[in-house]
Tab-separated table of C-alpha atoms in Angstrom:
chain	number	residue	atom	x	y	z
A	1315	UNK	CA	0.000	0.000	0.000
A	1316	UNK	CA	1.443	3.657	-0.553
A	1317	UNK	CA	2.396	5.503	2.016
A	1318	UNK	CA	4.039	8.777	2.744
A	1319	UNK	CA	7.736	8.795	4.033
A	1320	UNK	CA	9.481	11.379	5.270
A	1321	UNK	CA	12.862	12.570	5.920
A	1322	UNK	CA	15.045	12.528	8.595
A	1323	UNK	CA	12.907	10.518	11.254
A	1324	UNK	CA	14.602	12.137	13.935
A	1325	UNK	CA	16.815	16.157	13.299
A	1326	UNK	CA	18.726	17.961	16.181
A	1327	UNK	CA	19.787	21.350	15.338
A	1328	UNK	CA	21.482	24.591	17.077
A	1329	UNK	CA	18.988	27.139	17.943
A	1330	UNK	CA	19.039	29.689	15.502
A	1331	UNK	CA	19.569	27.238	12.539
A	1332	UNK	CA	17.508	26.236	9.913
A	1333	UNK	CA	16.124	22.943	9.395
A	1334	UNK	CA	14.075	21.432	5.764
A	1335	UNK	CA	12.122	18.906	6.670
A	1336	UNK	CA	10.821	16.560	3.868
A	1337	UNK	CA	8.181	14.807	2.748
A	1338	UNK	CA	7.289	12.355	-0.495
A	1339	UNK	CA	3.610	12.307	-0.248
A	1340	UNK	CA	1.425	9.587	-2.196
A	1341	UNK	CA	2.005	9.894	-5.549
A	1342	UNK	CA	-1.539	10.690	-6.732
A	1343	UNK	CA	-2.378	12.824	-4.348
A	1344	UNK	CA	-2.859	16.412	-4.843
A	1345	UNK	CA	-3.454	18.086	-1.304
A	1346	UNK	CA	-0.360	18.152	1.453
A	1347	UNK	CA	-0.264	19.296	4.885
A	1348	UNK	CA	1.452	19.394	7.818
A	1349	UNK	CA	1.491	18.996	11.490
A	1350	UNK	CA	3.154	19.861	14.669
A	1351	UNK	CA	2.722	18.014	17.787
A	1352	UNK	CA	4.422	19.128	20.943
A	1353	UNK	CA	4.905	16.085	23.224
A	1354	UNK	CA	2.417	15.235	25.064
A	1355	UNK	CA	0.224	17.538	23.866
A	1356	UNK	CA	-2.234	17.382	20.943
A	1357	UNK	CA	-1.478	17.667	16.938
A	1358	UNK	CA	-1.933	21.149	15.559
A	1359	UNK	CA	-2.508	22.065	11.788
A	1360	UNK	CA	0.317	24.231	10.718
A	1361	UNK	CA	-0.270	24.507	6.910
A	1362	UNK	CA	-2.231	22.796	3.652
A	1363	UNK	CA	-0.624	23.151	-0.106
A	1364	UNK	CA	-2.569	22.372	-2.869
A	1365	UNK	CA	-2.330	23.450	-6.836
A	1366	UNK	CA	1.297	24.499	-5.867
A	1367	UNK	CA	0.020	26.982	-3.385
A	1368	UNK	CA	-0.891	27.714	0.318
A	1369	UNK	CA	-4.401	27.249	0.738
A	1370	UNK	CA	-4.378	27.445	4.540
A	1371	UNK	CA	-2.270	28.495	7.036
A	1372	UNK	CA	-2.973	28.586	11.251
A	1373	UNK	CA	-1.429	31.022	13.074
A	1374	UNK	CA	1.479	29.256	14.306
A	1375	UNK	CA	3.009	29.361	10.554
A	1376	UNK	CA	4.509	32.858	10.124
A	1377	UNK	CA	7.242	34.309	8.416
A	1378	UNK	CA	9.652	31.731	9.995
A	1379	UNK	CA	8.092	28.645	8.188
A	1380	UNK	CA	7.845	28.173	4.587
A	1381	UNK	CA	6.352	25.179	2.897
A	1382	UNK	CA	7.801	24.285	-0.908
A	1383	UNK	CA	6.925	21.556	-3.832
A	1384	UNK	CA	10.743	21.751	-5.473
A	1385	UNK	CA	9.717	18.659	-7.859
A	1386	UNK	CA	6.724	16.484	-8.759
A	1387	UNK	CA	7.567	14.368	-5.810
A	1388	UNK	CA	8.909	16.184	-2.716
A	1389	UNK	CA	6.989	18.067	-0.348
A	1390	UNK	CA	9.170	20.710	2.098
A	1391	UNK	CA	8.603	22.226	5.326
A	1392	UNK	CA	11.587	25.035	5.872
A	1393	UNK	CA	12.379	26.002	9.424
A	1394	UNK	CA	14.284	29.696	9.593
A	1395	UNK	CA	15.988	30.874	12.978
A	1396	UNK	CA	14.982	28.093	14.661
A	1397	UNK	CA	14.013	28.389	18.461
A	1398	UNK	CA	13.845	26.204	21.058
A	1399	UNK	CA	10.039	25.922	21.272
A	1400	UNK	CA	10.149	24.476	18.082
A	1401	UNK	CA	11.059	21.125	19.270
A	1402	UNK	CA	8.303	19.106	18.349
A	1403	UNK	CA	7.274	16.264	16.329
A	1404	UNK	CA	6.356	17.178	12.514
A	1405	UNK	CA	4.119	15.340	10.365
A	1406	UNK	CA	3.482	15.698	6.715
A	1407	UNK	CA	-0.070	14.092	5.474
A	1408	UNK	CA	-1.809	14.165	1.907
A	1409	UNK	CA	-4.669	13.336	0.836
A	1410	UNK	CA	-6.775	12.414	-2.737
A	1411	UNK	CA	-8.726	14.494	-4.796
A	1412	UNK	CA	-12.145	13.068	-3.279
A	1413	UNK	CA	-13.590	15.395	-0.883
A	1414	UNK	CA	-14.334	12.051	1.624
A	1415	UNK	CA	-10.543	11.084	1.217
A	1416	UNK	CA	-8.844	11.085	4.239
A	1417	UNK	CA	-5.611	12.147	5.043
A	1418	UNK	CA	-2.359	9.787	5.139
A	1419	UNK	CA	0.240	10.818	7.601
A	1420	UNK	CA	3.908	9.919	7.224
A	1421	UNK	CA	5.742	8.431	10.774
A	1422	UNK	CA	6.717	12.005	11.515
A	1423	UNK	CA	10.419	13.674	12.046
A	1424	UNK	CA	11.400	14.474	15.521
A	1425	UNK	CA	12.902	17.810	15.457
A	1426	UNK	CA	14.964	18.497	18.442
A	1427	UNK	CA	16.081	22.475	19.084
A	1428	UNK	CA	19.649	22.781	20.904
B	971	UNK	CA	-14.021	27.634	15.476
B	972	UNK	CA	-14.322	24.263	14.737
B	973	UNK	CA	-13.246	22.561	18.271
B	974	UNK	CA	-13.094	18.933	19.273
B	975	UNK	CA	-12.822	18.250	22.586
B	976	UNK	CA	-11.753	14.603	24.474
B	977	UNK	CA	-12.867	14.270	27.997
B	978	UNK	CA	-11.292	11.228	28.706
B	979	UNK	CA	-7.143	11.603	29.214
B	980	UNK	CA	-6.640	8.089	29.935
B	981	UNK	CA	-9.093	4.882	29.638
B	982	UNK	CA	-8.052	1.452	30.707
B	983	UNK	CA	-9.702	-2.154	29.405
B	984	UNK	CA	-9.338	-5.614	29.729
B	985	UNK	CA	-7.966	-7.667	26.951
B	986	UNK	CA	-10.976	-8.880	25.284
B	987	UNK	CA	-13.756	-6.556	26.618
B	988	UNK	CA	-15.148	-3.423	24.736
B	989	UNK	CA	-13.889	0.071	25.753
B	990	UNK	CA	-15.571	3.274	24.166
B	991	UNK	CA	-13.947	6.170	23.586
B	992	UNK	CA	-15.466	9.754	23.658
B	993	UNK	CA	-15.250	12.968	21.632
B	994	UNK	CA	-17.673	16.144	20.893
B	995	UNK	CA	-17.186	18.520	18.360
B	996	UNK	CA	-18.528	21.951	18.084
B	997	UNK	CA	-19.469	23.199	14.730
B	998	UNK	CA	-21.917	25.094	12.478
B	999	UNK	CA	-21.631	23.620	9.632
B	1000	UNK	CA	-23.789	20.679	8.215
B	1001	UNK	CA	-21.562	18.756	5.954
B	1002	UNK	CA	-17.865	17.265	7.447
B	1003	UNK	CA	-15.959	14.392	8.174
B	1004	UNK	CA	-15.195	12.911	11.492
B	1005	UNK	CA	-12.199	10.659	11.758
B	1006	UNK	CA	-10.423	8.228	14.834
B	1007	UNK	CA	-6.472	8.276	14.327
B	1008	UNK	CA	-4.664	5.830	16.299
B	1009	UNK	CA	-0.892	6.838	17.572
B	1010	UNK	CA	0.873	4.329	19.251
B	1011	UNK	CA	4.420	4.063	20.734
B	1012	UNK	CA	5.901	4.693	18.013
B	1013	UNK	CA	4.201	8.058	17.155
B	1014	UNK	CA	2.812	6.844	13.849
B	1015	UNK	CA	-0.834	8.717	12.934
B	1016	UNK	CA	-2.785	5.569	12.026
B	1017	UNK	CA	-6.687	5.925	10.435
B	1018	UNK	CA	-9.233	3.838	12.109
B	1019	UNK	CA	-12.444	4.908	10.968
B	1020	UNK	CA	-14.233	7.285	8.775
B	1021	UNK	CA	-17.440	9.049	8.949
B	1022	UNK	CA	-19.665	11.015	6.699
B	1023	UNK	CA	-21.817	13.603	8.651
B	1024	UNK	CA	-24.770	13.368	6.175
B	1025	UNK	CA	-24.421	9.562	6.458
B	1026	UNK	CA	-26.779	8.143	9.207
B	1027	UNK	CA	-25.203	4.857	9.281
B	1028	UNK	CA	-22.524	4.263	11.905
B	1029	UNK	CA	-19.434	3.558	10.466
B	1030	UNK	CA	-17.539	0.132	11.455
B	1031	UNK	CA	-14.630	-1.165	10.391
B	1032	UNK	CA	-13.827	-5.110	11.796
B	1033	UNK	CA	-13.979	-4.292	15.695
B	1034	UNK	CA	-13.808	-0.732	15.457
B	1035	UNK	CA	-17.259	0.869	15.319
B	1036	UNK	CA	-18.382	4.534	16.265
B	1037	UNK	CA	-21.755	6.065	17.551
B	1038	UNK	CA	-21.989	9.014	15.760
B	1039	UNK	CA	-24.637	11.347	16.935
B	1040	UNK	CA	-25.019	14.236	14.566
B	1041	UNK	CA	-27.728	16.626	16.961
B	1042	UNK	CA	-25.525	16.218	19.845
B	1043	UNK	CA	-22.386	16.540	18.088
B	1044	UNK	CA	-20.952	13.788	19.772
B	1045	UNK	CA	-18.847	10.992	17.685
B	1046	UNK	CA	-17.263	7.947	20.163
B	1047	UNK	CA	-15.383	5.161	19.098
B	1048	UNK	CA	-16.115	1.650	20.538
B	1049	UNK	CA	-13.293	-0.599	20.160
B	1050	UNK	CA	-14.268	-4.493	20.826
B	1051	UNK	CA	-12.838	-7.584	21.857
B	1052	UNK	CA	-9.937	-5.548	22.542
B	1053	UNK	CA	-6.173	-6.496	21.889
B	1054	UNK	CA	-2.786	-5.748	23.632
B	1055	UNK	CA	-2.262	-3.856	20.079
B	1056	UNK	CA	-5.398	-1.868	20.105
B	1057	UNK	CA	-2.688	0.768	23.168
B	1058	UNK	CA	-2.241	3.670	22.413
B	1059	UNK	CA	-2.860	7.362	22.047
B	1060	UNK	CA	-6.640	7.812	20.314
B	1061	UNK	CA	-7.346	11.278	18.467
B	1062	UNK	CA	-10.405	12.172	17.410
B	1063	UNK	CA	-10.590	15.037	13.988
B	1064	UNK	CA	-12.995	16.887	12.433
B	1065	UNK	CA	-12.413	18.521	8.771
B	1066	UNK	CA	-14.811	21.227	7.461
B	1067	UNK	CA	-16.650	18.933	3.900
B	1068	UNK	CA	-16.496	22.036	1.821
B	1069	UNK	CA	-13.173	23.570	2.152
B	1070	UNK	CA	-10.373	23.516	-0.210
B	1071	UNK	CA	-7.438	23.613	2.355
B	1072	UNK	CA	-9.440	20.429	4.525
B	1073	UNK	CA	-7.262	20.636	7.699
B	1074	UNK	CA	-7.817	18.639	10.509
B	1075	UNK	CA	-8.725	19.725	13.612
B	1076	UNK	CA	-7.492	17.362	16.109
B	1077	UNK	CA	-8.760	16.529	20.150
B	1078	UNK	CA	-6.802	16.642	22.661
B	1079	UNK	CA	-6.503	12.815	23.006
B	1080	UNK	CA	-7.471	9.398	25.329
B	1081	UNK	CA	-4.543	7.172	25.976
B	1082	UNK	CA	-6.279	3.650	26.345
B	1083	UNK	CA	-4.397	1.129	27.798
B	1084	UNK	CA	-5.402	-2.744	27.806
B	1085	UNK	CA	-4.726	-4.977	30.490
B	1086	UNK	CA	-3.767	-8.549	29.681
């Protein structure tokens, strides 16, 4: 069955560096998100990409995160200045064109601020 | 704002008995989609069931079956015959039907554990 992988499955970085997280989502799928999840707390929606675009972004995305779709494949999450509430586990999903497909999550990258 | 709210922080069930799991959701729309993701150990976000909010069948899938209740805005999952597998960290998530970003909007979670 596809599935969505992502890369690295675990990232520790300096505070104030950057970090690209990535994603291959499932190959004929044409929305992509992703997630934060602070341990032990619940997952939050950061941002959705669709038609090579943002279509939605929360309020914890600003002008530190960017999201990118380089190739036909990958799907990027871009980390600037990073701080140490950033730690957090990441998750990339996509999803179908069907409006009752649901979303596929990959196993997540820990990201782990210094 | 869409919320989704889990009461329960922690359940506990035997191996073998049926455990039900609880979530409301607080919306004004009519059409969406409720889901039950599964997160175990390893910190995977699995799909467990689906469900259609103009559908008035309860969804099931094998021993994983939810009473959704559409007036009260209430959508638990009953998980039977339960297996040392079956722990883990349950999330309940809403998405808006008629949106073209369709994020999820995700409870706060019920860590079930089963007893052998």
């Amino acid at each position: 069955e596809p599935e969505v992988t992502q890369t690295p499955s675990h990232q520790v970085t300096q505070m104030g560096q950057e970090v690209i997280l990535r994603c291959v989502p499932i190959s004929n799928h044409l929305y992509f998100y992703w997630y934060r999840q602070i341990l032990g707390q619940k997952v939050e929606f950061l941002v959705s990409f669709y038609n090579n675009e943002i279509s939605e972004k929360s309020e914890i995305f600003d002008d530190q995160f960017s999201v990118e779709r380089p190739d036909g494949s990958n799907f990027t999450l871009k980390i600037r200045s990073t701080k140490l509430e950033d730690s957090a586990m990441y998750f990339c999903a996509s999803r179908g064109q069907a409006p009752n497909q649901p979303q596929h999550f990959g196993d997540g990258t820990r990201l782990s601020i210094l | 704002a869409q919320t989704v709210t889990q009461s329960q922080p922690e359940m506990s069930v035997q191996e073998a008995e049926t455990v039900t799991l609880s979530c409301t959701y607080d919306t004004s729309e009519s059409d969406y989609y409720l889901f039950w993701y599964k997160q175990p150990p390893s910190r995977q976000m699995i799909l467990v069931i689906r469900q259609e909010a103009y559908k008035q069948q309860n969804a099931t899938e094998n021993r994983f079956s939810v009473n959704f209740q559409k007036a009260a805005k209430s959508f638990s999952l009953k998980i039977s015959d339960s297996q040392l597998g079956d722990a883990a960290m349950y999330f309940c998530a809403y998405r808006k039907a008629n949106n073209q970003g369709g994020k999820l909007i995700f409870g706060q979670g019920t860590e079930l554990s089963v007893k052998p």
